[in-house]
mmCIF file of C-alpha atoms in Angstrom:
data_model
loop_
_atom_site.group_PDB
_atom_site.id
_atom_site.type_symbol
_atom_site.label_atom_id
_atom_site.label_comp_id
_atom_site.label_asym_id
_atom_site.label_seq_id
_atom_site.Cartn_x
_atom_site.Cartn_y
_atom_site.Cartn_z
ATOM 1 C CA UNK A 1 -8.223 112.758 -53.845
ATOM 2 C CA UNK A 2 -4.551 112.076 -54.491
ATOM 3 C CA UNK A 3 -2.150 112.074 -57.403
ATOM 4 C CA UNK A 4 -3.091 109.590 -60.137
ATOM 5 C CA UNK A 5 0.583 109.166 -61.033
ATOM 6 C CA UNK A 6 0.985 107.071 -57.892
ATOM 7 C CA UNK A 7 -1.428 104.362 -59.068
ATOM 8 C CA UNK A 8 0.338 101.013 -59.337
ATOM 9 C CA UNK A 9 0.148 99.310 -62.691
ATOM 10 C CA UNK A 10 -0.223 95.543 -62.829
ATOM 11 C CA UNK A 11 2.055 93.228 -64.775
ATOM 12 C CA UNK A 12 5.775 92.997 -65.233
ATOM 13 C CA UNK A 13 6.215 96.350 -66.932
ATOM 14 C CA UNK A 14 9.182 98.427 -65.756
ATOM 15 C CA UNK A 15 8.704 100.981 -63.052
ATOM 16 C CA UNK A 16 7.815 104.454 -64.333
ATOM 17 C CA UNK A 17 10.885 106.451 -65.304
ATOM 18 C CA UNK A 18 10.392 109.508 -63.120
ATOM 19 C CA UNK A 19 12.908 112.298 -63.273
ATOM 20 C CA UNK A 20 13.392 115.914 -62.336
ATOM 21 C CA UNK A 21 12.325 118.744 -64.640
ATOM 22 C CA UNK A 22 11.967 122.503 -64.855
ATOM 23 C CA UNK A 23 8.494 123.941 -65.369
ATOM 24 C CA UNK A 24 8.409 126.104 -68.489
ATOM 25 C CA UNK A 25 5.272 127.837 -67.215
ATOM 26 C CA UNK A 26 6.296 129.104 -63.783
ATOM 27 C CA UNK A 27 10.054 128.428 -64.116
ATOM 28 C CA UNK A 28 10.024 126.428 -60.888
ATOM 29 C CA UNK A 29 13.261 124.558 -60.174
ATOM 30 C CA UNK A 30 12.509 123.264 -56.679
ATOM 31 C CA UNK A 31 11.266 119.825 -57.663
ATOM 32 C CA UNK A 32 7.545 120.469 -57.945
ATOM 33 C CA UNK A 33 7.443 119.100 -61.496
ATOM 34 C CA UNK A 34 6.999 115.374 -61.900
ATOM 35 C CA UNK A 35 7.612 113.707 -65.246
ATOM 36 C CA UNK A 36 6.581 110.167 -66.035
ATOM 37 C CA UNK A 37 8.160 109.147 -69.337
ATOM 38 C CA UNK A 38 6.495 105.729 -69.280
ATOM 39 C CA UNK A 39 3.010 107.225 -69.219
ATOM 40 C CA UNK A 40 4.230 110.229 -71.248
ATOM 41 C CA UNK A 41 2.750 112.833 -68.932
ATOM 42 C CA UNK A 42 4.020 115.633 -66.725
ATOM 43 C CA UNK A 43 2.530 117.887 -64.068
ATOM 44 C CA UNK A 44 3.715 120.875 -62.058
ATOM 45 C CA UNK A 45 2.358 120.722 -58.522
ATOM 46 C CA UNK A 46 3.221 124.378 -57.974
ATOM 47 C CA UNK A 47 1.365 126.107 -60.815
ATOM 48 C CA UNK A 48 -0.916 123.290 -61.961
ATOM 49 C CA UNK A 49 0.277 123.124 -65.574
ATOM 50 C CA UNK A 50 0.522 119.638 -67.070
ATOM 51 C CA UNK A 51 0.032 117.641 -70.228
ATOM 52 C CA UNK A 52 1.361 114.972 -72.547
ATOM 53 C CA UNK A 53 5.045 114.876 -73.453
ATOM 54 C CA UNK A 54 4.019 114.156 -77.045
ATOM 55 C CA UNK A 55 1.788 117.215 -77.346
ATOM 56 C CA UNK A 56 4.576 119.595 -78.246
ATOM 57 C CA UNK A 57 4.342 121.525 -74.990
ATOM 58 C CA UNK A 58 7.717 123.009 -74.061
ATOM 59 C CA UNK A 59 9.326 121.160 -71.182
ATOM 60 C CA UNK A 60 13.014 120.885 -70.402
ATOM 61 C CA UNK A 61 13.817 117.578 -68.744
ATOM 62 C CA UNK A 62 16.893 117.033 -66.617
ATOM 63 C CA UNK A 63 17.251 113.277 -66.836
ATOM 64 C CA UNK A 64 20.323 112.992 -64.620
ATOM 65 C CA UNK A 65 19.555 114.591 -61.292
ATOM 66 C CA UNK A 66 21.779 114.089 -58.276
ATOM 67 C CA UNK A 67 18.735 113.618 -56.142
ATOM 68 C CA UNK A 68 15.097 113.051 -57.034
ATOM 69 C CA UNK A 69 13.141 115.467 -54.859
ATOM 70 C CA UNK A 70 10.396 114.129 -52.606
ATOM 71 C CA UNK A 71 7.089 113.837 -54.414
ATOM 72 C CA UNK A 72 4.582 116.532 -53.599
ATOM 73 C CA UNK A 73 1.071 115.189 -53.107
ATOM 74 C CA UNK A 74 -1.673 117.590 -52.184
ATOM 75 C CA UNK A 75 -4.955 116.425 -50.788
ATOM 76 C CA UNK A 76 -7.221 117.559 -53.578
ATOM 77 C CA UNK A 77 -10.085 118.615 -51.306
ATOM 78 C CA UNK A 78 -7.843 121.273 -49.788
ATOM 79 C CA UNK A 79 -7.168 122.930 -53.137
ATOM 80 C CA UNK A 80 -9.312 125.183 -55.291
ATOM 81 C CA UNK A 81 -9.220 122.569 -58.063
ATOM 82 C CA UNK A 82 -10.319 119.827 -55.674
ATOM 83 C CA UNK A 83 -13.199 121.872 -54.360
ATOM 84 C CA UNK A 84 -14.434 122.663 -57.853
ATOM 85 C CA UNK A 85 -14.134 119.026 -58.902
ATOM 86 C CA UNK A 86 -16.073 117.900 -55.848
ATOM 87 C CA UNK A 87 -18.777 120.463 -56.607
ATOM 88 C CA UNK A 88 -18.968 119.088 -60.153
ATOM 89 C CA UNK A 89 -19.522 115.515 -58.894
ATOM 90 C CA UNK A 90 -22.135 116.644 -56.386
ATOM 91 C CA UNK A 91 -23.819 118.586 -59.172
ATOM 92 C CA UNK A 92 -24.097 115.301 -61.070
ATOM 93 C CA UNK A 93 -26.113 113.926 -58.144
ATOM 94 C CA UNK A 94 -23.393 111.980 -56.335
ATOM 95 C CA UNK A 95 -23.332 112.063 -52.544
ATOM 96 C CA UNK A 96 -20.257 111.571 -50.358
ATOM 97 C CA UNK A 97 -20.638 107.782 -50.392
ATOM 98 C CA UNK A 98 -20.842 107.558 -54.191
ATOM 99 C CA UNK A 99 -17.916 109.946 -54.602
ATOM 100 C CA UNK A 100 -15.885 107.671 -52.344
ATOM 101 C CA UNK A 101 -16.896 104.690 -54.487
ATOM 102 C CA UNK A 102 -15.743 106.522 -57.621
ATOM 103 C CA UNK A 103 -12.437 107.295 -55.840
ATOM 104 C CA UNK A 104 -11.582 110.486 -57.786
ATOM 105 C CA UNK A 105 -7.938 111.467 -58.161
ATOM 106 C CA UNK A 106 -5.878 114.460 -59.148
ATOM 107 C CA UNK A 107 -4.165 113.955 -62.521
ATOM 108 C CA UNK A 108 -1.519 115.484 -64.769
ATOM 109 C CA UNK A 109 -3.877 117.045 -67.320
ATOM 110 C CA UNK A 110 -5.739 120.156 -66.134
ATOM 111 C CA UNK A 111 -9.535 120.177 -65.857
ATOM 112 C CA UNK A 112 -9.893 116.384 -65.731
ATOM 113 C CA UNK A 113 -10.897 114.207 -62.786
ATOM 114 C CA UNK A 114 -9.209 110.808 -62.828
ATOM 115 C CA UNK A 115 -10.948 107.612 -61.741
ATOM 116 C CA UNK A 116 -9.122 104.321 -61.095
ATOM 117 C CA UNK A 117 -10.484 101.187 -62.786
ATOM 118 C CA UNK A 118 -9.688 98.208 -60.501
ATOM 119 C CA UNK A 119 -9.607 94.694 -61.925
ATOM 120 C CA UNK A 120 -11.235 91.544 -60.525
ATOM 121 C CA UNK A 121 -8.596 91.379 -57.781
ATOM 122 C CA UNK A 122 -9.233 95.014 -56.821
ATOM 123 C CA UNK A 123 -5.839 95.958 -58.249
ATOM 124 C CA UNK A 124 -5.688 99.205 -60.195
ATOM 125 C CA UNK A 125 -4.176 98.733 -63.644
ATOM 126 C CA UNK A 126 -6.176 101.301 -65.608
ATOM 127 C CA UNK A 127 -7.814 104.712 -65.271
ATOM 128 C CA UNK A 128 -10.268 106.968 -67.005
ATOM 129 C CA UNK A 129 -10.573 110.736 -66.710
ATOM 130 C CA UNK A 130 -13.587 113.037 -67.121
ATOM 131 C CA UNK A 131 -13.405 116.618 -68.344
ATOM 132 C CA UNK A 132 -15.189 118.629 -65.661
ATOM 133 C CA UNK A 133 -14.452 122.210 -66.670
ATOM 134 C CA UNK A 134 -13.599 124.105 -69.855
ATOM 135 C CA UNK A 135 -11.795 127.390 -69.443
ATOM 136 C CA UNK A 136 -11.206 130.033 -72.079
ATOM 137 C CA UNK A 137 -7.768 128.459 -72.568
ATOM 138 C CA UNK A 138 -9.016 124.883 -72.995
ATOM 139 C CA UNK A 139 -8.640 123.194 -76.350
ATOM 140 C CA UNK A 140 -11.878 123.255 -78.294
ATOM 141 C CA UNK A 141 -11.399 119.588 -79.256
ATOM 142 C CA UNK A 142 -10.865 118.419 -75.680
ATOM 143 C CA UNK A 143 -12.378 114.965 -75.242
ATOM 144 C CA UNK A 144 -15.060 114.378 -72.634
ATOM 145 C CA UNK A 145 -13.370 111.158 -71.452
ATOM 146 C CA UNK A 146 -9.688 110.184 -71.534
ATOM 147 C CA UNK A 147 -7.980 106.790 -71.235
ATOM 148 C CA UNK A 148 -4.281 105.915 -70.799
ATOM 149 C CA UNK A 149 -2.298 106.081 -74.033
ATOM 150 C CA UNK A 150 -0.207 103.109 -75.103
ATOM 151 C CA UNK A 151 -1.958 100.462 -73.001
ATOM 152 C CA UNK A 152 -4.665 97.850 -73.655
ATOM 153 C CA UNK A 153 -7.769 99.937 -74.088
ATOM 154 C CA UNK A 154 -11.062 100.263 -72.288
ATOM 155 C CA UNK A 155 -12.441 97.286 -74.219
ATOM 156 C CA UNK A 156 -10.304 95.095 -71.947
ATOM 157 C CA UNK A 157 -11.881 96.453 -68.771
ATOM 158 C CA UNK A 158 -15.135 96.661 -66.867
ATOM 159 C CA UNK A 159 -15.583 99.211 -64.115
ATOM 160 C CA UNK A 160 -17.323 97.514 -61.205
ATOM 161 C CA UNK A 161 -15.855 93.999 -61.345
ATOM 162 C CA UNK A 162 -14.077 94.757 -58.068
ATOM 163 C CA UNK A 163 -17.446 95.306 -56.344
ATOM 164 C CA UNK A 164 -19.781 92.704 -57.804
ATOM 165 C CA UNK A 165 -20.108 89.385 -55.916
ATOM 166 C CA UNK A 166 -19.063 86.186 -57.672
ATOM 167 C CA UNK A 167 -22.054 84.152 -58.897
ATOM 168 C CA UNK A 168 -24.218 87.246 -58.683
ATOM 169 C CA UNK A 169 -27.792 86.573 -59.777
ATOM 170 C CA UNK A 170 -28.118 89.772 -61.772
ATOM 171 C CA UNK A 171 -25.570 91.797 -63.747
ATOM 172 C CA UNK A 172 -26.547 95.141 -65.261
ATOM 173 C CA UNK A 173 -24.401 96.404 -68.153
ATOM 174 C CA UNK A 174 -24.287 100.180 -68.572
ATOM 175 C CA UNK A 175 -22.170 102.495 -70.657
ATOM 176 C CA UNK A 176 -20.164 104.548 -68.161
ATOM 177 C CA UNK A 177 -18.908 104.627 -64.595
ATOM 178 C CA UNK A 178 -21.342 107.415 -63.707
ATOM 179 C CA UNK A 179 -24.135 104.988 -64.650
ATOM 180 C CA UNK A 180 -22.561 102.038 -62.822
ATOM 181 C CA UNK A 181 -21.703 103.499 -59.436
ATOM 182 C CA UNK A 182 -25.326 103.602 -58.269
ATOM 183 C CA UNK A 183 -25.590 99.828 -57.664
ATOM 184 C CA UNK A 184 -23.134 97.022 -56.905
ATOM 185 C CA UNK A 185 -24.436 94.776 -59.671
ATOM 186 C CA UNK A 186 -23.735 97.295 -62.433
ATOM 187 C CA UNK A 187 -20.748 97.032 -64.754
ATOM 188 C CA UNK A 188 -19.566 99.858 -67.021
ATOM 189 C CA UNK A 189 -18.458 98.731 -70.488
ATOM 190 C CA UNK A 190 -17.050 102.175 -71.438
ATOM 191 C CA UNK A 191 -19.301 102.807 -74.404
ATOM 192 C CA UNK A 192 -22.194 101.337 -76.342
ATOM 193 C CA UNK A 193 -20.402 98.280 -77.749
ATOM 194 C CA UNK A 194 -18.877 95.267 -76.033
ATOM 195 C CA UNK A 195 -15.706 93.280 -76.722
ATOM 196 C CA UNK A 196 -15.032 89.559 -76.496
ATOM 197 C CA UNK A 197 -12.711 90.201 -73.545
ATOM 198 C CA UNK A 198 -15.477 92.020 -71.684
ATOM 199 C CA UNK A 199 -17.961 89.249 -72.498
ATOM 200 C CA UNK A 200 -15.592 86.660 -71.019
ATOM 201 C CA UNK A 201 -15.176 88.752 -67.865
ATOM 202 C CA UNK A 202 -18.955 88.922 -67.487
ATOM 203 C CA UNK A 203 -19.341 85.185 -68.034
ATOM 204 C CA UNK A 204 -16.741 84.473 -65.346
ATOM 205 C CA UNK A 205 -19.173 85.946 -62.790
ATOM 206 C CA UNK A 206 -21.768 83.303 -63.796
ATOM 207 C CA UNK A 207 -24.799 85.601 -63.690
ATOM 208 C CA UNK A 208 -28.244 84.070 -64.060
ATOM 209 C CA UNK A 209 -29.644 87.213 -65.669
ATOM 210 C CA UNK A 210 -27.881 89.918 -67.675
ATOM 211 C CA UNK A 211 -29.548 93.285 -68.190
ATOM 212 C CA UNK A 212 -28.369 95.503 -71.037
ATOM 213 C CA UNK A 213 -29.098 99.145 -70.267
ATOM 214 C CA UNK A 214 -27.771 101.496 -72.938
ATOM 215 C CA UNK A 215 -28.470 105.183 -73.472
ATOM 216 C CA UNK A 216 -31.424 106.025 -75.671
ATOM 217 C CA UNK A 217 -29.184 107.043 -78.592
ATOM 218 C CA UNK A 218 -27.565 103.583 -78.708
ATOM 219 C CA UNK A 219 -30.632 101.402 -79.202
ATOM 220 C CA UNK A 220 -29.337 100.218 -82.581
ATOM 221 C CA UNK A 221 -26.318 98.630 -80.832
ATOM 222 C CA UNK A 222 -28.396 96.264 -78.699
ATOM 223 C CA UNK A 223 -28.826 93.510 -81.284
ATOM 224 C CA UNK A 224 -25.092 93.085 -81.878
ATOM 225 C CA UNK A 225 -24.368 93.105 -78.162
ATOM 226 C CA UNK A 226 -26.983 90.440 -77.455
ATOM 227 C CA UNK A 227 -25.608 88.221 -80.211
ATOM 228 C CA UNK A 228 -22.075 88.468 -78.848
ATOM 229 C CA UNK A 229 -23.093 87.725 -75.248
ATOM 230 C CA UNK A 230 -25.272 84.728 -76.116
ATOM 231 C CA UNK A 231 -22.816 83.183 -78.573
ATOM 232 C CA UNK A 232 -22.131 79.808 -76.947
ATOM 233 C CA UNK A 233 -23.536 80.920 -73.606
ATOM 234 C CA UNK A 234 -26.922 80.463 -71.956
ATOM 235 C CA UNK A 235 -28.542 82.895 -69.522
ATOM 236 C CA UNK A 236 -31.589 85.095 -69.145
ATOM 237 C CA UNK A 237 -31.041 88.307 -71.051
ATOM 238 C CA UNK A 238 -33.163 91.426 -70.706
ATOM 239 C CA UNK A 239 -32.918 94.816 -72.386
ATOM 240 C CA UNK A 240 -33.844 98.272 -71.118
ATOM 241 C CA UNK A 241 -33.789 101.390 -73.295
ATOM 242 C CA UNK A 242 -34.604 104.669 -71.492
ATOM 243 C CA UNK A 243 -36.996 107.119 -73.154
ATOM 244 C CA UNK A 244 -35.598 109.221 -76.001
ATOM 245 C CA UNK A 245 -33.290 111.903 -74.730
ATOM 246 C CA UNK A 246 -32.781 110.166 -71.388
ATOM 247 C CA UNK A 247 -29.781 108.256 -70.057
ATOM 248 C CA UNK A 248 -29.901 105.731 -67.250
ATOM 249 C CA UNK A 249 -27.821 108.075 -65.066
ATOM 250 C CA UNK A 250 -30.685 110.586 -65.281
ATOM 251 C CA UNK A 251 -32.772 108.170 -63.216
ATOM 252 C CA UNK A 252 -30.463 108.333 -60.154
ATOM 253 C CA UNK A 253 -31.477 106.044 -57.318
ATOM 254 C CA UNK A 254 -34.772 105.238 -59.052
ATOM 255 C CA UNK A 255 -32.799 103.582 -61.830
ATOM 256 C CA UNK A 256 -32.842 100.133 -60.228
ATOM 257 C CA UNK A 257 -36.619 100.089 -59.883
ATOM 258 C CA UNK A 258 -36.976 101.447 -63.418
ATOM 259 C CA UNK A 259 -34.745 98.695 -64.820
ATOM 260 C CA UNK A 260 -36.679 95.941 -63.086
ATOM 261 C CA UNK A 261 -39.972 97.417 -64.244
ATOM 262 C CA UNK A 262 -39.083 98.170 -67.874
ATOM 263 C CA UNK A 263 -36.799 95.235 -68.690
ATOM 264 C CA UNK A 264 -37.941 93.171 -71.673
ATOM 265 C CA UNK A 265 -36.867 89.639 -72.564
ATOM 266 C CA UNK A 266 -34.794 89.382 -75.706
#
């Protein structure tokens, strides 16, 4: 797992404005702090403190440095943080292959694992991050999932479009990337609702059958999603709602068989 700050962003946006800074936590001045003013984040690779520039955290930035120090990129598996993060993913039921598919990265905000979200051309222009550990110093309102600030949101993306074959017979829509990684025909919509942009991305694959598989607490969202998908479009559409209190990710590898068995025509 490597530094998420190195992910290339698509489009004609300017290159990230990286500059040298002093860490207010460990007072390091040797260039271990990396500041990205475009993404509004910073991280100290020496002490592990990081956050948003807009959060009010004290950070003195030296914008005019004679020389930008070489970037420090640790292999995450070789660190205590990386080992704990890997244990968290394995505890969720993911084996080495699935962890590789998720492609976890080290990020600027402590206690989050970052996951790239490639587009249809397998180019990374988005990320999401999962809170994997709460310490006694963590904010009580820390969100379970994070997305990049100041960019087109998750409703413009689908995790899994880089893996699914064009003209795939079946497409399975699930809520999150932890639900989607189990099979190549699954797409994560990042929640229990779907946007017009996401619908158009799904249609561009030309699936013959679309399965909607939401968590049990989102069954009331199915009707609206079906209406949006079928508006001006024709395909077979099936719906699967797991038993109350269960999510599709609880089914692990058996999820595919469960979906095929429990799917109902809409």
